C-alpha cells in the first residue's frame, strides 16, 4: 500500500482547507481525489488547482470507493456528524479543531470513535511546528529537568469580526483551545484550571459577552504550573511564544521574524522586523508536517498525531476555564 | 540646607545595610554619622569603613541631634517600632521592605505616619532600576497605549535556607512582595488577586508549608491583567523580567548579562553568559538611585519614592495572594 | 503570451539544476519542457519528477520550437558556448555563475550578448534573498544615508573536496564571486581591490595553491569601503552576513537560525541552534524569487535581474583580487 | 609594603586623568598624593575632590619621597620625557597611549626603559574590559581552536574637532592604535599590514589630510587574518565589537546597551536602546581593572599589564598602516 498514493477527500475549502489541499498535492504519498463545499464553485476551484473531483455534498466524498482518508475543514458545527460518517465508513479522519463547542456532543461520539479502530486525528497544527516540537522533545529528553513552569504567550494579530465572535464559542474554546493543547503537549497531567478575562479594546467581544484579554493558569498532578497569556490583538504581529522552565534551565520558543535584517540608528539598536503576522505563513511548516504525520497514521504506521481524545481534553480545559472565569474560583478537571 | 551633607543613621549592617552605607559614603550630599547593630563589632566595622560612630543600640541613633535621616535595614520584626520612633523624632526614614509581616501592626502605625508629616520611604529598590524605570516611564508616556497586560517573571537564583523560610512570612510576603510593588508601579489600581503555588523542589519550603513555585494574577479597575511568575530557583541566574503590553506594542525588560560575549560552536549559536546572579550587583545602580531619591525626599524636594502606603499596599496584595491560594478563589482587594 | 506558461529547458541536473526544476514546476507561469544531462538517466529522473522530455545532448534543448527560455546549470566550462547558442537562437538565458573562469572567453562573448537583444541573466541568487534584498532597498531608499562601509562575512560550512578545488578557479572566482556581486548590489562603483589570503586548515587548498581564508577590501568611486571576510569552513553553519553602515545608522543581515528555540542553563543563556548549514535551504526563497524574476525578464517585463555584465564584473573583481593577493598591492579595476 | 597604600602622583587632569584620580581614591590599596597640571586650578580641583597636593609643575611630582607610582595623563608630546624622568627616579609608570607619535623618539627611550627594571605600563584600557578579556582568555584556552580570523569594528560616536585632528597624528596613530593593541592582545605575531582609508564626511579630516573611514588588514606568522573596521562616527553610539573565529566556532563581543529595555511596535520588534555612547562609561570597569593591575605591577606582583614594548608595537603597526595606505601596498612589520 505504501507505493500507491493515498486518495484524499477534502471537506471545506476555506483558508485552512486550501492549505491542506496544497499540501496533499505536494506530497508524493497522497493525491487529492474529491473536494466538497456547499459553495460548489469553491470546490471546483480547489479541484482545478490541486486535483480531484468537486461536489457540493460532503456525503458524496465519504465513500471508501472514492477516498482513503478525509480532511474535515468545514465549519465546527458539521464536525461531529462528518467524523461519525467517516468512522462508520472506516475512513481515517484529520479534523480541524475544535471537535465541537458542546462537550456533550463530543462525548456522545466518544465511544464510537474509541471502538471503531479508525484513526481520528485533530488539527492541532502547532504540535508540528519545528520549534515547538523541538522544545518539547528536549523537555521530554530531560534537558531542563522535570518541568516546573510552562508559560505560553499567544496573541493574535487582530480581533476577528463581531460576527465571528458571535459563533466562536468564546475566547477559551476558539483561541485558547490551541494553547490548551500546547499545554497538554508539554504537560498532559493537568488537574486544575483558573482563568480571568477582561474586555478592554474589542467592541465585538463586548457585544457578545466575550473577553478580548485572558490569563489562564493550570496545575499538573506533578506540581508544574502553567500560564497562558492571551490577547485578541498584537501590534507587532502574531505573538506565539513558549517558555518551559525546570531546575536545570529553560527553553524558550520565540516569534518568527519576517526577515533577518536588524536596523540601528541614533534612536535605537538592533531593531528587527515585526513578527510574521499571518498564521498560515507562521505555521506553514507545521501544516505540512501535520499532513505527513496524518498520512503515516492513515497508512497504519505508528503515530503521535493529536487524537480525538486530545481534541476532547482541550475542550474540557476550555470549558473549565469558562467556568473558572465565571465563578471566580479554581476548577478541577479530569480527562477520563 | 542643600550645602550641608545630610547626617545618616544606619540601623542594621547585613548585606543591604552595607550597600546603603557605601552609597551614603559615596554621595556628596550625605555622610554616615551613626551605625547601629546588636552585634556591635559589625557596626564598628561598617563605621570604620564608611564613617560615623557605632553603637549596639538603635535607639542611640534615632536622635535629631545626631542624624538627619535614618535607614532601617534591621530584621523585619523591628521595623514598625523603629519607624514609629523615627517619625516621633521627626527624622525621615528609608525602611527596607516589608514594613511587617502582620498587616494589623502596619495598620496601627498607619495613621501615625500619615499625620506626622515626616517622609517614610520603603526600600522597593527595583523601581529605581534604570531599565524598569525607563520602561514604566515609557508606558506612562503612552508609547504602547493603555496597559493591557503586564507579565513579571521573578526567579531567585536559589532557594534560601529552611531557617530563613521559617521566618520569611511565606513566598508571597517575602519574595513576591517586590513583584507586587512592581505591578503597582506600572498599574496602581489593582482590584483583585488570584494565586496558586506548589512545592516541587525545595525541602525547606515543604517543611514550612510554603511554596517554592507560584503564579499570581491580578486585575486592575481599568481591565488590565497582570501575571507574576515566581520560582525560588533559577539555574541561569537571577531571572528578573517585565513585559508591558498594550494596543500599540510592548516593552520588555530583559535580564542583565554578566558580559557582552556570545559564543557560537557546532552545537549552538550566540550563546551568552548566564544572567547576573547576585541581586546586589543586578540592582547596584538601583540602590544608588534609591538613596539619591531618598536624600531629595529627606531634603523636602518633590519625590516619587515608594511610600509607607506603597509598602502597606504590597502587603495587602501579598495577604490576598495567600488567601487566594488557600481558598482557591479570586480575592478582591482595596487599599483605602 | 502572459497566459501561456513559458516552456523551460534545463541543462544540467546537479543540485542547483534540480532546485530550478522544482521551482519551474511549481510556478504557474512556467513548465519544464526539456531536460538535458550527459548522464541521461539523471535527465530522465528530473523529467519524470518535474515534467518534460529528457536528452543527453544539450543542443537538442536549445531550440525555439521546443523551449521559450533556458536555464544553464551545467559545469562552468560549458557556459560560454551554451549562452552563445541560446543567444543565437533568441532564447532568454538564466546561467549559473560564473560565466567562465577565463575573462578573455567572457569578453569574446560580450559583444554578441550586448547586441543580441536576448536577455541573459546570471544566477546570483543572493540578490533575491528577502533579507539582503530588503537591506539593499532600504540603503537605496536612504535609510542610513550614503553608504560608507559595507562588511560581508561569507563562510561556507566546510571546505569542498580537493578535486573540486583543483578546477574551481580558486577561492576568489569560486566563492568570493558571490560576495563580489553582493558588494556591487550595494555599491556598483567599485574602483580598486586589495586582497590577502592564507591557508591554515585545508589540505586541498594547500595542495592546489589556493587559500582557505581570505580578506578582500574594496573602495568605491564615492569613497565607501567594502570588506569581504571569507573562510572555507564554519563550525556553526553557513555564515552569511552583511552590514551596511552610513551616517544615519546601519543595517545588518544576520544568519538564518534552524529554529526559534533558545536554551538557557547554568552554563549559558539564550543559546540558539546553529545557523542553517545547507545553502539550498538557506537560499530556498531566493532561488524561487530568482526564477520568478527571470520569468518576468523572459516575458519582456522590466527587470533588475543580474545581467551578463554583472556576471562579468564579478569576474573582473575576482581576477583583481587574485592579482592583489599575488602582487601584494592595491589593484585598480574598471568595468567598461 | 602591601599594607601601606601606594602614594600616587597624577600628571594631567583631563577626562582620563580624572577617571584615574577617582579610581585611585576608591582603591583601598592606593591614595592620591600629588596632582600636577599646568592649569594649577584644575590640579587643585582634582586634589580637593580625590586627595593630595596640587602643583603646576609635573617635575614636583616625580619624586620618590613624595610618590610610589605615577600616572601620566598629560598631552602626548610630554610622555617620553615624563616616562624617562620617572624611570630615572625608579618610579613605576602608567602612561596613557600613545607613547609618542614619533617612533624615533620612542626608540631612543626604549633601551633606557628596558634596562631600568622599573615597570612602565601603557594605558590600553580595552584589554581590561571584562568582555574583551573574557573572550581573549577563552581563545587562549582553545575554545575556538587556533585563531583564524579576528574582526574588530571600532567606531567613535562622532569625529573630534579639526583642531584635535591637526595634532592627533592621524587616524591610525590616534584611533586605530587601540585596535592595533587589541589585535596584538589576541594575536601578538603580526607580520604584515595593509590599510586603506577615505574621507567622506568629516571636514576636519579632509582639512588635515586625514581619513575618517579606514580598513586595516593584518596577517600573523601563523596565518591568521585580522581586519579592523574604523569610522570616526557612529549614529547608534560607541561601536566596539570583536569577533574571534576559529575551526571550532567563534566568540563575539557586542556593544554595551544603555539599558535592558526592548520595544516592539507595529513597525519593528525587539528594538534596543542605542549603544552606550561615552567611552568613559563604556570602559568604566576597564579603567578600574587597569588601575588594580597597575597597582599589583607597581607592588612587584606578577602582572600582564600592557608594557612599554606593547605601546611601541602598536605604534609600529600604526606607522605601517600609514605607509600602506600611502604606498598602496602590503607593508611587512617587525617588533624586534
PDB file of N, CA and C in Angstrom, chain A residues 110-154:
ATOM      1  N   UNK A 110     -17.765   9.895  21.473  1.00  0.00           N
ATOM      2  CA  UNK A 110     -16.507   9.385  22.004  1.00  0.00           C
ATOM      3  C   UNK A 110     -16.366   7.866  21.925  1.00  0.00           C
ATOM      4  N   UNK A 111     -17.356   7.148  22.419  1.00  0.00           N
ATOM      5  CA  UNK A 111     -17.255   5.686  22.431  1.00  0.00           C
ATOM      6  C   UNK A 111     -17.182   5.143  21.004  1.00  0.00           C
ATOM      7  N   UNK A 112     -17.962   5.757  20.133  1.00  0.00           N
ATOM      8  CA  UNK A 112     -17.966   5.326  18.731  1.00  0.00           C
ATOM      9  C   UNK A 112     -16.552   5.402  18.135  1.00  0.00           C
ATOM     10  N   UNK A 113     -15.884   6.526  18.402  1.00  0.00           N
ATOM     11  CA  UNK A 113     -14.522   6.709  17.882  1.00  0.00           C
ATOM     12  C   UNK A 113     -13.572   5.705  18.533  1.00  0.00           C
ATOM     13  N   UNK A 114     -13.736   5.540  19.845  1.00  0.00           N
ATOM     14  CA  UNK A 114     -12.805   4.664  20.565  1.00  0.00           C
ATOM     15  C   UNK A 114     -12.914   3.220  20.103  1.00  0.00           C
ATOM     16  N   UNK A 115     -14.132   2.791  19.795  1.00  0.00           N
ATOM     17  CA  UNK A 115     -14.334   1.378  19.456  1.00  0.00           C
ATOM     18  C   UNK A 115     -14.137   1.101  17.971  1.00  0.00           C
ATOM     19  N   UNK A 116     -14.109   2.147  17.143  1.00  0.00           N
ATOM     20  CA  UNK A 116     -14.113   1.925  15.692  1.00  0.00           C
ATOM     21  C   UNK A 116     -12.784   1.418  15.157  1.00  0.00           C
ATOM     22  N   UNK A 117     -11.699   1.782  15.826  1.00  0.00           N
ATOM     23  CA  UNK A 117     -10.394   1.374  15.314  1.00  0.00           C
ATOM     24  C   UNK A 117      -9.993   2.128  14.060  1.00  0.00           C
ATOM     25  N   UNK A 118     -10.636   3.246  13.816  1.00  0.00           N
ATOM     26  CA  UNK A 118     -10.267   4.101  12.672  1.00  0.00           C
ATOM     27  C   UNK A 118      -9.554   5.335  13.221  1.00  0.00           C
ATOM     28  N   UNK A 119      -8.381   5.669  12.674  1.00  0.00           N
ATOM     29  CA  UNK A 119      -7.659   6.832  13.216  1.00  0.00           C
ATOM     30  C   UNK A 119      -8.451   8.127  13.038  1.00  0.00           C
ATOM     31  N   UNK A 120      -8.580   8.881  14.133  1.00  0.00           N
ATOM     32  CA  UNK A 120      -9.169  10.219  14.065  1.00  0.00           C
ATOM     33  C   UNK A 120      -8.140  11.182  14.660  1.00  0.00           C
ATOM     34  N   UNK A 121      -7.587  12.046  13.801  1.00  0.00           N
ATOM     35  CA  UNK A 121      -6.562  12.997  14.253  1.00  0.00           C
ATOM     36  C   UNK A 121      -7.164  14.391  14.321  1.00  0.00           C
ATOM     37  N   UNK A 122      -6.711  15.168  15.286  1.00  0.00           N
ATOM     38  CA  UNK A 122      -7.191  16.544  15.416  1.00  0.00           C
ATOM     39  C   UNK A 122      -6.143  17.525  14.901  1.00  0.00           C
ATOM     40  N   UNK A 123      -6.589  18.579  14.256  1.00  0.00           N
ATOM     41  CA  UNK A 123      -5.681  19.516  13.591  1.00  0.00           C
ATOM     42  C   UNK A 123      -5.048  20.528  14.522  1.00  0.00           C
ATOM     43  N   UNK A 124      -4.374  20.049  15.547  1.00  0.00           N
ATOM     44  CA  UNK A 124      -3.611  20.958  16.400  1.00  0.00           C
ATOM     45  C   UNK A 124      -2.240  21.155  15.764  1.00  0.00           C
ATOM     46  N   UNK A 125      -2.207  22.036  14.789  1.00  0.00           N
ATOM     47  CA  UNK A 125      -1.032  22.197  13.946  1.00  0.00           C
ATOM     48  C   UNK A 125       0.221  22.591  14.721  1.00  0.00           C
ATOM     49  N   UNK A 126       0.042  23.305  15.830  1.00  0.00           N
ATOM     50  CA  UNK A 126       1.236  23.840  16.495  1.00  0.00           C
ATOM     51  C   UNK A 126       2.159  22.756  17.037  1.00  0.00           C
ATOM     52  N   UNK A 127       1.572  21.582  17.342  1.00  0.00           N
ATOM     53  CA  UNK A 127       2.433  20.479  17.797  1.00  0.00           C
ATOM     54  C   UNK A 127       3.483  20.129  16.744  1.00  0.00           C
ATOM     55  N   UNK A 128       3.184  20.444  15.483  1.00  0.00           N
ATOM     56  CA  UNK A 128       4.079  20.058  14.394  1.00  0.00           C
ATOM     57  C   UNK A 128       5.035  21.169  13.995  1.00  0.00           C
ATOM     58  N   UNK A 129       4.881  22.327  14.603  1.00  0.00           N
ATOM     59  CA  UNK A 129       5.845  23.397  14.351  1.00  0.00           C
ATOM     60  C   UNK A 129       7.231  22.916  14.768  1.00  0.00           C
ATOM     61  N   UNK A 130       8.235  23.069  13.892  1.00  0.00           N
ATOM     62  CA  UNK A 130       9.558  22.521  14.229  1.00  0.00           C
ATOM     63  C   UNK A 130      10.120  23.050  15.548  1.00  0.00           C
ATOM     64  N   UNK A 131       9.862  24.313  15.856  1.00  0.00           N
ATOM     65  CA  UNK A 131      10.426  24.883  17.086  1.00  0.00           C
ATOM     66  C   UNK A 131       9.705  24.368  18.328  1.00  0.00           C
ATOM     67  N   UNK A 132       8.378  24.359  18.301  1.00  0.00           N
ATOM     68  CA  UNK A 132       7.658  23.836  19.469  1.00  0.00           C
ATOM     69  C   UNK A 132       7.943  22.340  19.643  1.00  0.00           C
ATOM     70  N   UNK A 133       7.984  21.630  18.515  1.00  0.00           N
ATOM     71  CA  UNK A 133       8.257  20.190  18.594  1.00  0.00           C
ATOM     72  C   UNK A 133       9.646  19.926  19.153  1.00  0.00           C
ATOM     73  N   UNK A 134      10.612  20.744  18.734  1.00  0.00           N
ATOM     74  CA  UNK A 134      11.976  20.564  19.234  1.00  0.00           C
ATOM     75  C   UNK A 134      12.052  20.878  20.727  1.00  0.00           C
ATOM     76  N   UNK A 135      11.434  21.967  21.134  1.00  0.00           N
ATOM     77  CA  UNK A 135      11.472  22.351  22.550  1.00  0.00           C
ATOM     78  C   UNK A 135      10.839  21.257  23.403  1.00  0.00           C
ATOM     79  N   UNK A 136       9.705  20.733  22.956  1.00  0.00           N
ATOM     80  CA  UNK A 136       9.025  19.691  23.716  1.00  0.00           C
ATOM     81  C   UNK A 136       9.879  18.423  23.780  1.00  0.00           C
ATOM     82  N   UNK A 137      10.498  18.079  22.650  1.00  0.00           N
ATOM     83  CA  UNK A 137      11.339  16.877  22.640  1.00  0.00           C
ATOM     84  C   UNK A 137      12.517  17.040  23.607  1.00  0.00           C
ATOM     85  N   UNK A 138      13.059  18.244  23.670  1.00  0.00           N
ATOM     86  CA  UNK A 138      14.179  18.481  24.571  1.00  0.00           C
ATOM     87  C   UNK A 138      13.732  18.436  26.036  1.00  0.00           C
ATOM     88  N   UNK A 139      12.525  18.909  26.300  1.00  0.00           N
ATOM     89  CA  UNK A 139      11.989  18.798  27.659  1.00  0.00           C
ATOM     90  C   UNK A 139      11.808  17.321  28.016  1.00  0.00           C
ATOM     91  N   UNK A 140      11.198  16.574  27.094  1.00  0.00           N
ATOM     92  CA  UNK A 140      10.970  15.143  27.331  1.00  0.00           C
ATOM     93  C   UNK A 140      12.303  14.418  27.547  1.00  0.00           C
ATOM     94  N   UNK A 141      13.334  14.874  26.839  1.00  0.00           N
ATOM     95  CA  UNK A 141      14.652  14.255  26.966  1.00  0.00           C
ATOM     96  C   UNK A 141      15.362  14.640  28.260  1.00  0.00           C
ATOM     97  N   UNK A 142      14.766  15.542  29.027  1.00  0.00           N
ATOM     98  CA  UNK A 142      15.320  15.873  30.330  1.00  0.00           C
ATOM     99  C   UNK A 142      16.284  17.044  30.355  1.00  0.00           C
ATOM    100  N   UNK A 143      16.362  17.789  29.264  1.00  0.00           N
ATOM    101  CA  UNK A 143      17.368  18.861  29.190  1.00  0.00           C
ATOM    102  C   UNK A 143      17.224  19.900  30.288  1.00  0.00           C
ATOM    103  N   UNK A 144      16.004  20.187  30.716  1.00  0.00           N
ATOM    104  CA  UNK A 144      15.819  21.185  31.783  1.00  0.00           C
ATOM    105  C   UNK A 144      15.385  20.550  33.099  1.00  0.00           C
ATOM    106  N   UNK A 145      15.448  19.243  33.185  1.00  0.00           N
ATOM    107  CA  UNK A 145      14.913  18.572  34.379  1.00  0.00           C
ATOM    108  C   UNK A 145      13.395  18.511  34.282  1.00  0.00           C
ATOM    109  N   UNK A 146      12.734  17.972  35.333  1.00  0.00           N
ATOM    110  CA  UNK A 146      11.264  17.923  35.308  1.00  0.00           C
ATOM    111  C   UNK A 146      10.691  19.332  35.107  1.00  0.00           C
ATOM    112  N   UNK A 147       9.665  19.422  34.293  1.00  0.00           N
ATOM    113  CA  UNK A 147       9.029  20.710  34.015  1.00  0.00           C
ATOM    114  C   UNK A 147       8.425  21.292  35.284  1.00  0.00           C
ATOM    115  N   UNK A 148       8.781  22.543  35.586  1.00  0.00           N
ATOM    116  CA  UNK A 148       8.205  23.211  36.757  1.00  0.00           C
ATOM    117  C   UNK A 148       7.228  24.316  36.367  1.00  0.00           C
ATOM    118  N   UNK A 149       7.563  25.033  35.303  1.00  0.00           N
ATOM    119  CA  UNK A 149       6.691  26.124  34.855  1.00  0.00           C
ATOM    120  C   UNK A 149       6.654  26.138  33.334  1.00  0.00           C
ATOM    121  N   UNK A 150       5.472  26.321  32.794  1.00  0.00           N
ATOM    122  CA  UNK A 150       5.309  26.477  31.359  1.00  0.00           C
ATOM    123  C   UNK A 150       4.526  27.762  31.132  1.00  0.00           C
ATOM    124  N   UNK A 151       5.090  28.657  30.350  1.00  0.00           N
ATOM    125  CA  UNK A 151       4.431  29.934  30.087  1.00  0.00           C
ATOM    126  C   UNK A 151       4.201  30.074  28.594  1.00  0.00           C
ATOM    127  N   UNK A 152       2.946  30.235  28.223  1.00  0.00           N
ATOM    128  CA  UNK A 152       2.569  30.349  26.817  1.00  0.00           C
ATOM    129  C   UNK A 152       2.011  31.748  26.587  1.00  0.00           C
ATOM    130  N   UNK A 153       2.632  32.494  25.684  1.00  0.00           N
ATOM    131  CA  UNK A 153       2.059  33.772  25.243  1.00  0.00           C
ATOM    132  C   UNK A 153       1.469  33.533  23.867  1.00  0.00           C
ATOM    133  N   UNK A 154       0.222  33.875  23.685  1.00  0.00           N
ATOM    134  CA  UNK A 154      -0.478  33.586  22.439  1.00  0.00           C
ATOM    135  C   UNK A 154      -1.407  34.751  22.131  1.00  0.00           C
TER     136      UNK A 154
END
